[in-house]
Coordinates of C-alpha atoms and ligand atoms in Angstrom, one line a residue:
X1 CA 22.6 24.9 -5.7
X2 CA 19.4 25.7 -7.6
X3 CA 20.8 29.1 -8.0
X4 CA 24.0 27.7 -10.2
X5 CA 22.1 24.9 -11.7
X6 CA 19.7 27.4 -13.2
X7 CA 22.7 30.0 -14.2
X8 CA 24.5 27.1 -15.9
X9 CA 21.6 26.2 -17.8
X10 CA 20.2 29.5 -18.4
X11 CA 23.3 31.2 -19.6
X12 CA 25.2 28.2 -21.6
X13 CA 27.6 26.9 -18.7
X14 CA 26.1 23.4 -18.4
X15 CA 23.4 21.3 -20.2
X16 CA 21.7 18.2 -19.2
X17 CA 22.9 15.7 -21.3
X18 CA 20.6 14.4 -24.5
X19 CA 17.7 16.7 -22.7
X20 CA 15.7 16.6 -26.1
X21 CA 15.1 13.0 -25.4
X22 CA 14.2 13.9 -22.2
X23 CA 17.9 14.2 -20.5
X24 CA 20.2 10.9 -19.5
X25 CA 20.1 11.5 -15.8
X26 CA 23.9 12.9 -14.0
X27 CA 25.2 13.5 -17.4
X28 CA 25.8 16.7 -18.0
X29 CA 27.1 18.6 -21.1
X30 CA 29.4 21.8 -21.5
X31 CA 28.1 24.8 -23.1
X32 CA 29.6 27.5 -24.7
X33 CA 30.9 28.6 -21.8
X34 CA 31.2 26.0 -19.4
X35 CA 33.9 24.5 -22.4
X36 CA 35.8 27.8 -22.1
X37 CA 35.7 27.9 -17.5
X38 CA 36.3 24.3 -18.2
X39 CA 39.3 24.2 -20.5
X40 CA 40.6 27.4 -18.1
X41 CA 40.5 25.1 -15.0
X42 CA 42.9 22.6 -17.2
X43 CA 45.5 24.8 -17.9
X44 CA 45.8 26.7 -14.6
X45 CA 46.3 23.2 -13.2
X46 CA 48.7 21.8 -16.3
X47 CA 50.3 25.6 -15.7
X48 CA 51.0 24.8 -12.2
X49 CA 52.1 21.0 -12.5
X50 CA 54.0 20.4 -15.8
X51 CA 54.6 23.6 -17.6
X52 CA 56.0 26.1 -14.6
X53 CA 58.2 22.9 -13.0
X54 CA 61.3 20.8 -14.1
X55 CA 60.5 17.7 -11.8
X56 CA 57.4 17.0 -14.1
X57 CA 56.4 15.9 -17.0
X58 CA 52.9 15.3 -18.9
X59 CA 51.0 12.7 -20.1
X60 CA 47.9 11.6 -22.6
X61 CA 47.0 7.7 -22.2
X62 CA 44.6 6.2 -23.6
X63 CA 40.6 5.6 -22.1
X64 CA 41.1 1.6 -23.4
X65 CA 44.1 -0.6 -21.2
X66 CA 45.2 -3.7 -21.4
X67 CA 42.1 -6.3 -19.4
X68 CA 45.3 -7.1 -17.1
X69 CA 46.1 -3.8 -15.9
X70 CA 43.2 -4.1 -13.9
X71 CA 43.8 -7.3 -12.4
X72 CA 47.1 -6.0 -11.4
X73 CA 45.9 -2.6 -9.9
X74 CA 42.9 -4.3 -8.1
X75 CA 40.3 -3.1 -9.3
X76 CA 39.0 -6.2 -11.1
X77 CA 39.0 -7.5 -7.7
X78 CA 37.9 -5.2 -5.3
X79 CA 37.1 -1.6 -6.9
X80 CA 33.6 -1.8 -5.6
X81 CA 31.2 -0.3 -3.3
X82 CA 29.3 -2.4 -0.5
X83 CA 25.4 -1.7 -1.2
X84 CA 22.9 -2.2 1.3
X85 CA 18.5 -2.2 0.7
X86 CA 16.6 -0.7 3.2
X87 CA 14.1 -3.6 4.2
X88 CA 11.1 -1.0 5.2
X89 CA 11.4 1.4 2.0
X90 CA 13.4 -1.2 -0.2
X91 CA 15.4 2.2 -0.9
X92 CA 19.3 0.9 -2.1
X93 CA 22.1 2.9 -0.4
X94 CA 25.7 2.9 -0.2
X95 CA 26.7 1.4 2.9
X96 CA 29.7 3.8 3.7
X97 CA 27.4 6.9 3.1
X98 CA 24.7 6.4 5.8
X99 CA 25.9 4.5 8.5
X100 CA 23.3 2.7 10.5
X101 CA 20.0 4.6 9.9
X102 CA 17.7 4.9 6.4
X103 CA 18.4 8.2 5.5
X104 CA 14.8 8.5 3.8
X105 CA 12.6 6.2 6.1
X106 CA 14.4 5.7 9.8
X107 CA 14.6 2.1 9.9
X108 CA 17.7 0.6 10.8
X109 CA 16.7 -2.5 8.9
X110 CA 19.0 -3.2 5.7
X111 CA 19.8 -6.4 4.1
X112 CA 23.6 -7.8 4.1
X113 CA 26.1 -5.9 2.1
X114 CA 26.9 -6.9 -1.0
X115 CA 29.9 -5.9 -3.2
X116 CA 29.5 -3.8 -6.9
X117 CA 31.9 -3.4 -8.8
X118 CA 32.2 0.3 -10.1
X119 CA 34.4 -0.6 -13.6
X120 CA 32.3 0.3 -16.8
X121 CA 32.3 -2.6 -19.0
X122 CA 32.7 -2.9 -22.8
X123 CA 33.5 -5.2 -25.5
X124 CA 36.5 -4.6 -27.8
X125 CA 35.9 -6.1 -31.9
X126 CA 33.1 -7.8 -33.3
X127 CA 32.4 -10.6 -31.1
X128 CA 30.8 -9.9 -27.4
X129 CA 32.8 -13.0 -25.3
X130 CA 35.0 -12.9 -22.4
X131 CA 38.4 -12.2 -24.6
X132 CA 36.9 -9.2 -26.1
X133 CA 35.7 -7.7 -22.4
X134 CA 37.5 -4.2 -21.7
X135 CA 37.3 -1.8 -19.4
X136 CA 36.7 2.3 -19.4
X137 CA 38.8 3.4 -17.1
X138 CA 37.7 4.3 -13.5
X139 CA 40.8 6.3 -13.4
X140 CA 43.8 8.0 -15.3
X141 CA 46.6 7.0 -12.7
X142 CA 47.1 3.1 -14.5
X143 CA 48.0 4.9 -17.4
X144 CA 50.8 6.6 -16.1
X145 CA 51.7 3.1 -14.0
X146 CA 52.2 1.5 -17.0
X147 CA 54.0 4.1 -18.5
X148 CA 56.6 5.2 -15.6
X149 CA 59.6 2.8 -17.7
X150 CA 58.9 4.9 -21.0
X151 CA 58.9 7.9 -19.4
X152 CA 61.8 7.2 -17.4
X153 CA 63.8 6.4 -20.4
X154 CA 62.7 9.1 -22.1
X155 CA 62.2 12.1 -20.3
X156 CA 65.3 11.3 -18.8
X157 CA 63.9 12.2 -15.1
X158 CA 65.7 11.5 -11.8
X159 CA 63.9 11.0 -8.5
X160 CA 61.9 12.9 -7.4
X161 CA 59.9 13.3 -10.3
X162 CA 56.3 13.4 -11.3
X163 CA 54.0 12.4 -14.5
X164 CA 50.9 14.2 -14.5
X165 CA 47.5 13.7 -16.8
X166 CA 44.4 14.6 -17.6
X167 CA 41.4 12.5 -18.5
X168 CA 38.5 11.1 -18.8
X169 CA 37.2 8.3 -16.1
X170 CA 34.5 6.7 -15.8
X171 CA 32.7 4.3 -12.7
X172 CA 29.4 3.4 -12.5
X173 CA 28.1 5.1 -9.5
X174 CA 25.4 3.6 -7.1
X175 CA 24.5 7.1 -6.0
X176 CA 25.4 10.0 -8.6
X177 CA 24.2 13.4 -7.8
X178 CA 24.3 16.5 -7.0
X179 CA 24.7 18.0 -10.8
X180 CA 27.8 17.3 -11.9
X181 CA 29.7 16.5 -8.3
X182 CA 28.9 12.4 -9.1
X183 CA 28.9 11.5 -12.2
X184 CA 29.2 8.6 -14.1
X185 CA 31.5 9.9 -16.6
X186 CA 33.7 12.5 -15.4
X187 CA 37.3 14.4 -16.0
X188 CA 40.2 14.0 -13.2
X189 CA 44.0 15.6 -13.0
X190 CA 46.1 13.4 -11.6
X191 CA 50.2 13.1 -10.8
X192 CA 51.7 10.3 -9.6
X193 CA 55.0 11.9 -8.1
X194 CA 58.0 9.4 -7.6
X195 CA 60.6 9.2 -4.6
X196 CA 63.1 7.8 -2.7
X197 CA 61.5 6.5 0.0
X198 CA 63.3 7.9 2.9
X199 CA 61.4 11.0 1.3
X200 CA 57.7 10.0 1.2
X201 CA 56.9 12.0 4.2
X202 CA 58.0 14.6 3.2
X203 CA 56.7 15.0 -0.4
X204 CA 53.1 13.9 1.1
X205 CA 53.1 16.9 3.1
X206 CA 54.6 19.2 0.6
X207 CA 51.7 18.3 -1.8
X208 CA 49.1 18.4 0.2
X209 CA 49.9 22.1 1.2
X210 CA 50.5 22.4 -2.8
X211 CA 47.2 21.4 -4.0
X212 CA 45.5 23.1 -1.3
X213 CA 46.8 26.5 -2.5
X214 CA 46.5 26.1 -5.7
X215 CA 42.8 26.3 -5.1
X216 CA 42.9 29.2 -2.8
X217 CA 45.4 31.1 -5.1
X218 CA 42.5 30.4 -8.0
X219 CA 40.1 31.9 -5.5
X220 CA 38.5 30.0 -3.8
X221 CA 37.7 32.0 -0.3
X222 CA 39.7 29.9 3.2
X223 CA 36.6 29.6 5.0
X224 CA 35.2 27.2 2.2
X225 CA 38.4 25.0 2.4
X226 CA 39.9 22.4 4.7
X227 CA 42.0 19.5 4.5
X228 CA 40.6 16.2 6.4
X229 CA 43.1 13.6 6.8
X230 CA 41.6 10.3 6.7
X231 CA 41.0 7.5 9.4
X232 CA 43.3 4.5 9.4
X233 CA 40.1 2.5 8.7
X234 CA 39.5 4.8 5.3
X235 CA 42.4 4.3 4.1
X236 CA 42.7 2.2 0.8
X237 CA 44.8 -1.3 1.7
X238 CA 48.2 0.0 0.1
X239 CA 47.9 3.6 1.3
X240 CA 49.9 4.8 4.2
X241 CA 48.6 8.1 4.3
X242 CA 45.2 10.3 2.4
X243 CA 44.6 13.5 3.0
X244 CA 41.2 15.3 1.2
X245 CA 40.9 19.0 0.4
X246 CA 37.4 19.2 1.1
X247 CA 34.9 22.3 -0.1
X248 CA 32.1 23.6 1.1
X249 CA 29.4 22.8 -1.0
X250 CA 25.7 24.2 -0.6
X251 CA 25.1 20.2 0.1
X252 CA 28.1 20.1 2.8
X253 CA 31.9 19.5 2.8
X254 CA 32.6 17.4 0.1
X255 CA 36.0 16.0 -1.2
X256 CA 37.5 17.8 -4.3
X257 CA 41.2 16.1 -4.0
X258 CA 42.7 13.1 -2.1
X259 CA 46.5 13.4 -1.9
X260 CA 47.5 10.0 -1.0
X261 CA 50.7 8.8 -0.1
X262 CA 50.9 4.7 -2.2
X263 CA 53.5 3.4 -1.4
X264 CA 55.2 1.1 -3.9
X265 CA 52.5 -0.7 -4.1
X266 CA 51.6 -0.1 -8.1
X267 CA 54.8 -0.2 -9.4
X268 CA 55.4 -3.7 -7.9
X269 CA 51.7 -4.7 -8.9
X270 CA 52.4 -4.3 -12.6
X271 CA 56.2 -5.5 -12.3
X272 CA 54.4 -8.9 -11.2
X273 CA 51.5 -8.9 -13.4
X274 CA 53.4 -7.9 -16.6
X275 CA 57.5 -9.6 -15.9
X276 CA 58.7 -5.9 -16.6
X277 CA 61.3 -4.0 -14.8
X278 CA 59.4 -1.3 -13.2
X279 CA 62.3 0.3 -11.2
X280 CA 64.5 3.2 -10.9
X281 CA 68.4 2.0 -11.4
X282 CA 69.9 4.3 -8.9
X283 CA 67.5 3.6 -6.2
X284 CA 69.3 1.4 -4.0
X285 CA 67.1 0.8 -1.4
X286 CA 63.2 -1.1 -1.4
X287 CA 64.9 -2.9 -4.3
X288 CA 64.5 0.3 -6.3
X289 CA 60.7 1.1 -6.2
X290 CA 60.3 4.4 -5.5
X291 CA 57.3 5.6 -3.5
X292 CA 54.6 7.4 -5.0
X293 CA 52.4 10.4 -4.2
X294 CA 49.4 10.7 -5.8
X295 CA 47.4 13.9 -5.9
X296 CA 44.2 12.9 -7.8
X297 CA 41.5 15.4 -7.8
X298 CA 38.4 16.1 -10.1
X299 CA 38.0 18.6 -13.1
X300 CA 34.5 18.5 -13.4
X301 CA 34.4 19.4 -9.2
X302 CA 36.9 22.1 -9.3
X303 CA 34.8 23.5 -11.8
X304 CA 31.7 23.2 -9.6
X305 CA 33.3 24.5 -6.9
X306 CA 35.1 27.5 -8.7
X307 CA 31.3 28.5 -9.6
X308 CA 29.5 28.3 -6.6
X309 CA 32.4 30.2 -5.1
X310 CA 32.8 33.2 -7.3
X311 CA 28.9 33.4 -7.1
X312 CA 27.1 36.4 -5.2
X313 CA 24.0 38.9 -5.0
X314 CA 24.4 42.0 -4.5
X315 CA 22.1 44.9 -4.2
X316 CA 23.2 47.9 -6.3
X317 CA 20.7 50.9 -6.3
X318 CA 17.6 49.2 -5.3
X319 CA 18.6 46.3 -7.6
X320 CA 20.1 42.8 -7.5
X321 CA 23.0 42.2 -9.6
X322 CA 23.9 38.5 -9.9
X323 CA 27.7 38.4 -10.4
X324 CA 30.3 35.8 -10.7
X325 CA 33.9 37.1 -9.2
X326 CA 35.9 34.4 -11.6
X327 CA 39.5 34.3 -11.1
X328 CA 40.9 36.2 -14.7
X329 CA 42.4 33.2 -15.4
X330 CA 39.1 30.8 -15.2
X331 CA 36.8 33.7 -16.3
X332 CA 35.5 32.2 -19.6
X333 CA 35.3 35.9 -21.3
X334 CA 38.3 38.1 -20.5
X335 CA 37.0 41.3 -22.3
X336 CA 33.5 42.4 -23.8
X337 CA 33.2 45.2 -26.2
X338 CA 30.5 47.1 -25.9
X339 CA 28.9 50.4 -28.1
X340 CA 26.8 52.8 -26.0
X341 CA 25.1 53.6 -29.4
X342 CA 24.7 50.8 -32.1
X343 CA 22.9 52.9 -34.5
X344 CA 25.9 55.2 -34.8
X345 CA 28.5 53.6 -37.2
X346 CA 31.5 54.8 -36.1
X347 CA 31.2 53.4 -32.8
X348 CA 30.6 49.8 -34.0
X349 CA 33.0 50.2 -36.3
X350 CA 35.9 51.3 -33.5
X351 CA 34.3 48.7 -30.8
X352 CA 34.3 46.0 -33.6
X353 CA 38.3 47.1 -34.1
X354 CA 39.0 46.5 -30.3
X355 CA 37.3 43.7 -29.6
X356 CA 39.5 42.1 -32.8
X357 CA 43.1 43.4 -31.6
X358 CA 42.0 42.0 -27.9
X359 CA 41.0 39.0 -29.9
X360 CA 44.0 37.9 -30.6
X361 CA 45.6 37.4 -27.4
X362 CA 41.7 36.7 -25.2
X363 CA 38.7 35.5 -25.2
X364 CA 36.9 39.0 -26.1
X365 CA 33.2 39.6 -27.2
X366 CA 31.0 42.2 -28.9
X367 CA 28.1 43.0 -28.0
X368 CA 25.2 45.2 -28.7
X369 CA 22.3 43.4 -28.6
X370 CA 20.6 45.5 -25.4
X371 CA 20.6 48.5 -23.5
X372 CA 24.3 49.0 -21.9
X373 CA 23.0 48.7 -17.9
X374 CA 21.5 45.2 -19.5
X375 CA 24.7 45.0 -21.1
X376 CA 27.2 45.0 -18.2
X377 CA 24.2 42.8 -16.1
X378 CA 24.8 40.0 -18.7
X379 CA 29.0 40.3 -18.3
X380 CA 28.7 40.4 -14.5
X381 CA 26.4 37.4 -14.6
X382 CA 29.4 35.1 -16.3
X383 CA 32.2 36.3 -14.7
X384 CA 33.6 38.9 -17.4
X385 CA 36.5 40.7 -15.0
X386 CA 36.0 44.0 -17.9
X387 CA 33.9 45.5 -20.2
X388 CA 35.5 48.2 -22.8
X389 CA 32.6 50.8 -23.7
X390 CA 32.9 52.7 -26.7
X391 CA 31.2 56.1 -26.6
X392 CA 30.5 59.8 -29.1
X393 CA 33.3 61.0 -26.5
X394 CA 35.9 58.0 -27.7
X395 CA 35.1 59.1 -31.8
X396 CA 37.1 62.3 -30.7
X397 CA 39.1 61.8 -27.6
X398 CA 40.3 58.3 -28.6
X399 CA 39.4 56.9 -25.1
X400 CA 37.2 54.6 -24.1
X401 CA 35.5 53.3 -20.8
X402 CA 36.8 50.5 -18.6
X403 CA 34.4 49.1 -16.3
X404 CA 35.9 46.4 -13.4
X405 CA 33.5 43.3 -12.6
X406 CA 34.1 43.5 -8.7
X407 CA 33.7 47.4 -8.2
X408 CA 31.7 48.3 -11.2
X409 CA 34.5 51.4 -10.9
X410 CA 35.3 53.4 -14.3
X411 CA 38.5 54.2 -15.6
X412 CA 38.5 56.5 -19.4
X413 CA 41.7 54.8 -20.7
X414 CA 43.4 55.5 -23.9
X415 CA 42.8 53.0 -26.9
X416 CA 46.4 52.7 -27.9
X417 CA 47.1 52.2 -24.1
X418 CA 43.9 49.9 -23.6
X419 CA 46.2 46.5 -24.1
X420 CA 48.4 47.1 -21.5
X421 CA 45.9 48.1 -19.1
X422 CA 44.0 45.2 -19.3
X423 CA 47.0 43.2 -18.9
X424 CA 47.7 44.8 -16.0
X425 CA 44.5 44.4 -14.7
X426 CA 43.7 40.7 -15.4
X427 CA 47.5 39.3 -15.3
X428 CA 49.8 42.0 -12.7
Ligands
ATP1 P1 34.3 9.6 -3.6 O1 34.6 9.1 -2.2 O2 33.6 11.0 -3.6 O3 33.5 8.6 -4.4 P2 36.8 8.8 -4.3 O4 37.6 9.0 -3.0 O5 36.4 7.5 -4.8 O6 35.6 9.8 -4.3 P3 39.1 9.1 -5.9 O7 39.1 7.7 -6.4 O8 40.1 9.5 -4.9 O9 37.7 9.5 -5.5 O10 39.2 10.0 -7.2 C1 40.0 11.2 -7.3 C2 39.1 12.4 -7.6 O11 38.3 12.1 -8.8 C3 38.1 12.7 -6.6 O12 38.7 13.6 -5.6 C4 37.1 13.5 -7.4 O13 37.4 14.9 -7.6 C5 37.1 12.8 -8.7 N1 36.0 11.9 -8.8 C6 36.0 10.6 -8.4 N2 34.8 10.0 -8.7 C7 34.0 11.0 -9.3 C8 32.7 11.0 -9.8 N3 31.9 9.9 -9.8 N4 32.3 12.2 -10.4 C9 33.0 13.2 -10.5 N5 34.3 13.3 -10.0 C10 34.8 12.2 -9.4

């Protein structure tokens, strides 16, 4: 972990945030590049669940609900971790996360549990009493709850169907930590898919295979995956079924996803709490709430994981090379341009030229600011899948050099054929 902490900081991935007041502890900023991964890990999963499928539809609530919707989901009432003090090294702990024995000191000597609620509270207006008291949301799914009638109506949707989001969340987390796995603020991608419920068992298990290989198609490597389906004693009070794709983390398996089979619970929640139909006409049965399954996993996780993942050492003539083997799709740089000489003209000028057409279609950089062997160090280090070098040769042969990430192997391609090559190469 210190190895990607330090790379994220050290190459623009991910900041501590506010650090020039001395840093807000687990908050964490994007960087130049971290945005770009980031953003990338968004639309591969927006790709995969609203734009390639006809059974789903998107999204964009907003952070601030209604004080009720909360009441109504449960989380005024019982969103909230059970803390427990160590009595010998007064240390607080969650109880869930260290069974019977201090994890610092040994002593199985803890106070009685006591409940805290995770909900971030604020104060909507001018006036700081219990009518203005709002919520941040500790999830996105109650915005698509809320939603389902609109969206019925107006996406015109038959069962099954899906609404997915991304968004914000926040909870105010007893134990946050390890960099940005817990956080206080943090990004999920959630669907809440809708069915007859005669078919809940079978949708469950469709997407928990689904969301399991999306991540290994992404490339994430098998051995660091696995699914863990939960205990009946784990299992939130509505929830019939909750399956976790776990990863591998350098700080153990660790939950990136829960797919989750609901029930009808929230639609008949909010039906109560709000007098609103919340139901689908021609469902007959379960007095027409559908089921829902909910596959709800974490942006700013998947990006951790993606990272750690793609991350190796490797020794290349007596040297190491540091090198992150991105998926093209997340890799934050597609393309870098890069001039063996910068002194001679011509060269900048045609590298300048290429990295512009590439440009419009990529994320493509120039650079010249180093020797090239430095040059390709730098790409490999961030996950570039190709650098384009422009040499004398390519002034007269109109050819240039192509250089692959993963086996540093060459390939003199022509310029007006270099588009389709790296097509080929990043996309076939
Ligand atoms: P955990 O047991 O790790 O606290 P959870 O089971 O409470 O997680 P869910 O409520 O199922 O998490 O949230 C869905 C997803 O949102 C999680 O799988 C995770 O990827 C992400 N997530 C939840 N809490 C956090 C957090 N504090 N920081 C970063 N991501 C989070």
């Amino acid at each position: 972990m210190e190895k990607i902490t330090s790379l994220c900081k050290r190459r623009g991935f991910i900041f501590q945030s506010s650090e020039i007041y001395g840093g807000l502890s687990n908050s964490w900023d994007y960087g130049p590049l971290g945005v770009e991964l980031k953003r990338n890990v968004k639309n591969a999963w927006w790709k995969a669940v609203v734009q390639r499928r006809d059974d789903m539809v998107g999204l964009d609530a907003a952070i601030l609900m209604h004080p009720k919707t909360w009441e109504a989901s449960g989380h005024t009432g019982s969103f909230a971790d059970i803390l427990v003090d160590c009595k010998k090294c007064k240390r607080r702990f969650r109880k869930d996360k260290i069974g019977d024995t201090c994890p610092d000191c040994g002593s199985k000597d803890f106070t009685e549990g006591r409940a805290f609620n995770l909900m971030l509270k604020t104060y909507l207006g001018p006036v700081e009493d219990a009518s203005a008291l709002s919520y941040l949301r500790p999830e996105t799914a109650q915005g698509i709850f809320v939603n389902f009638t609109n969206v019925l109506n107006t996406a015109r949707k038959k069962l099954p169907f899906g609404i997915a989001q991304i968004g914000k969340s926040f909870r105010n987390e007893v134990t946050p930590g390890n960099f940005t796995f817990r956080t206080r603020e943090f990004e999920q991608m959630e669907i809440e898919y809708f069915v007859d419920p005669k078919d809940a068992d079978k949708f469950y298990n469709y997407w928990v295979e689904e969301r399991f290989n999306w991540y290994l198609n992404l490339g994430i490597s098998k051995k660091n995956l696995r699914k863990r389906e939960h205990e009946k004693d784990e299992l939130a009070h509505y929830a019939k079924f909750c399956t976790d794709v776990e990863y591998n983390f350098p700080f153990g398996w660790s939950e990136l996803e829960g797919i989750a089979n609901r029930a009808d619970f929230d639609l008949r929640q909010h039906a109560q709490f709000s007098g609103q139909k919340l139901t689908v006409p021609d469902l007959k049965e379960n007095d027409g709430y559908p089921y829902i399954i909910e596959p709800s996993g974490g942006v700013d996780r998947s990006v951790l994981a993606f990272l750690v993942d793609a991350y190796f050492e490797e020794e290349v003539k007596g040297e190491t090379r540091a090198v992150l083997k991105l998926h093209s799709d997340l890799a934050p740089v597609k393309v870098a341009v890069l001039p063996l000489l910068k002194k001679n003209d011509k060269i900048v000028e045609l590298a300048h030229k290429i990295k512009e057409d590439l440009q419009k279609c990529m994320v493509s950089v120039y650079d010249d600011t180093a020797a090239i062997g430095k040059l390709y160090r730098r790409q490999d280090e961030v996950g570039t899948p190709l650098c384009v070098t422009v040499d004398v040769q390519s002034l007269e042969d109109k050819q240039v050099t192509v250089r692959d990430r993963d086996t540093m192997k060459q390939d003199r391609i022509s310029v007006d054929k270099l588009k389709d090559y790296i097509f080929n190469k990043l996309y076939k």
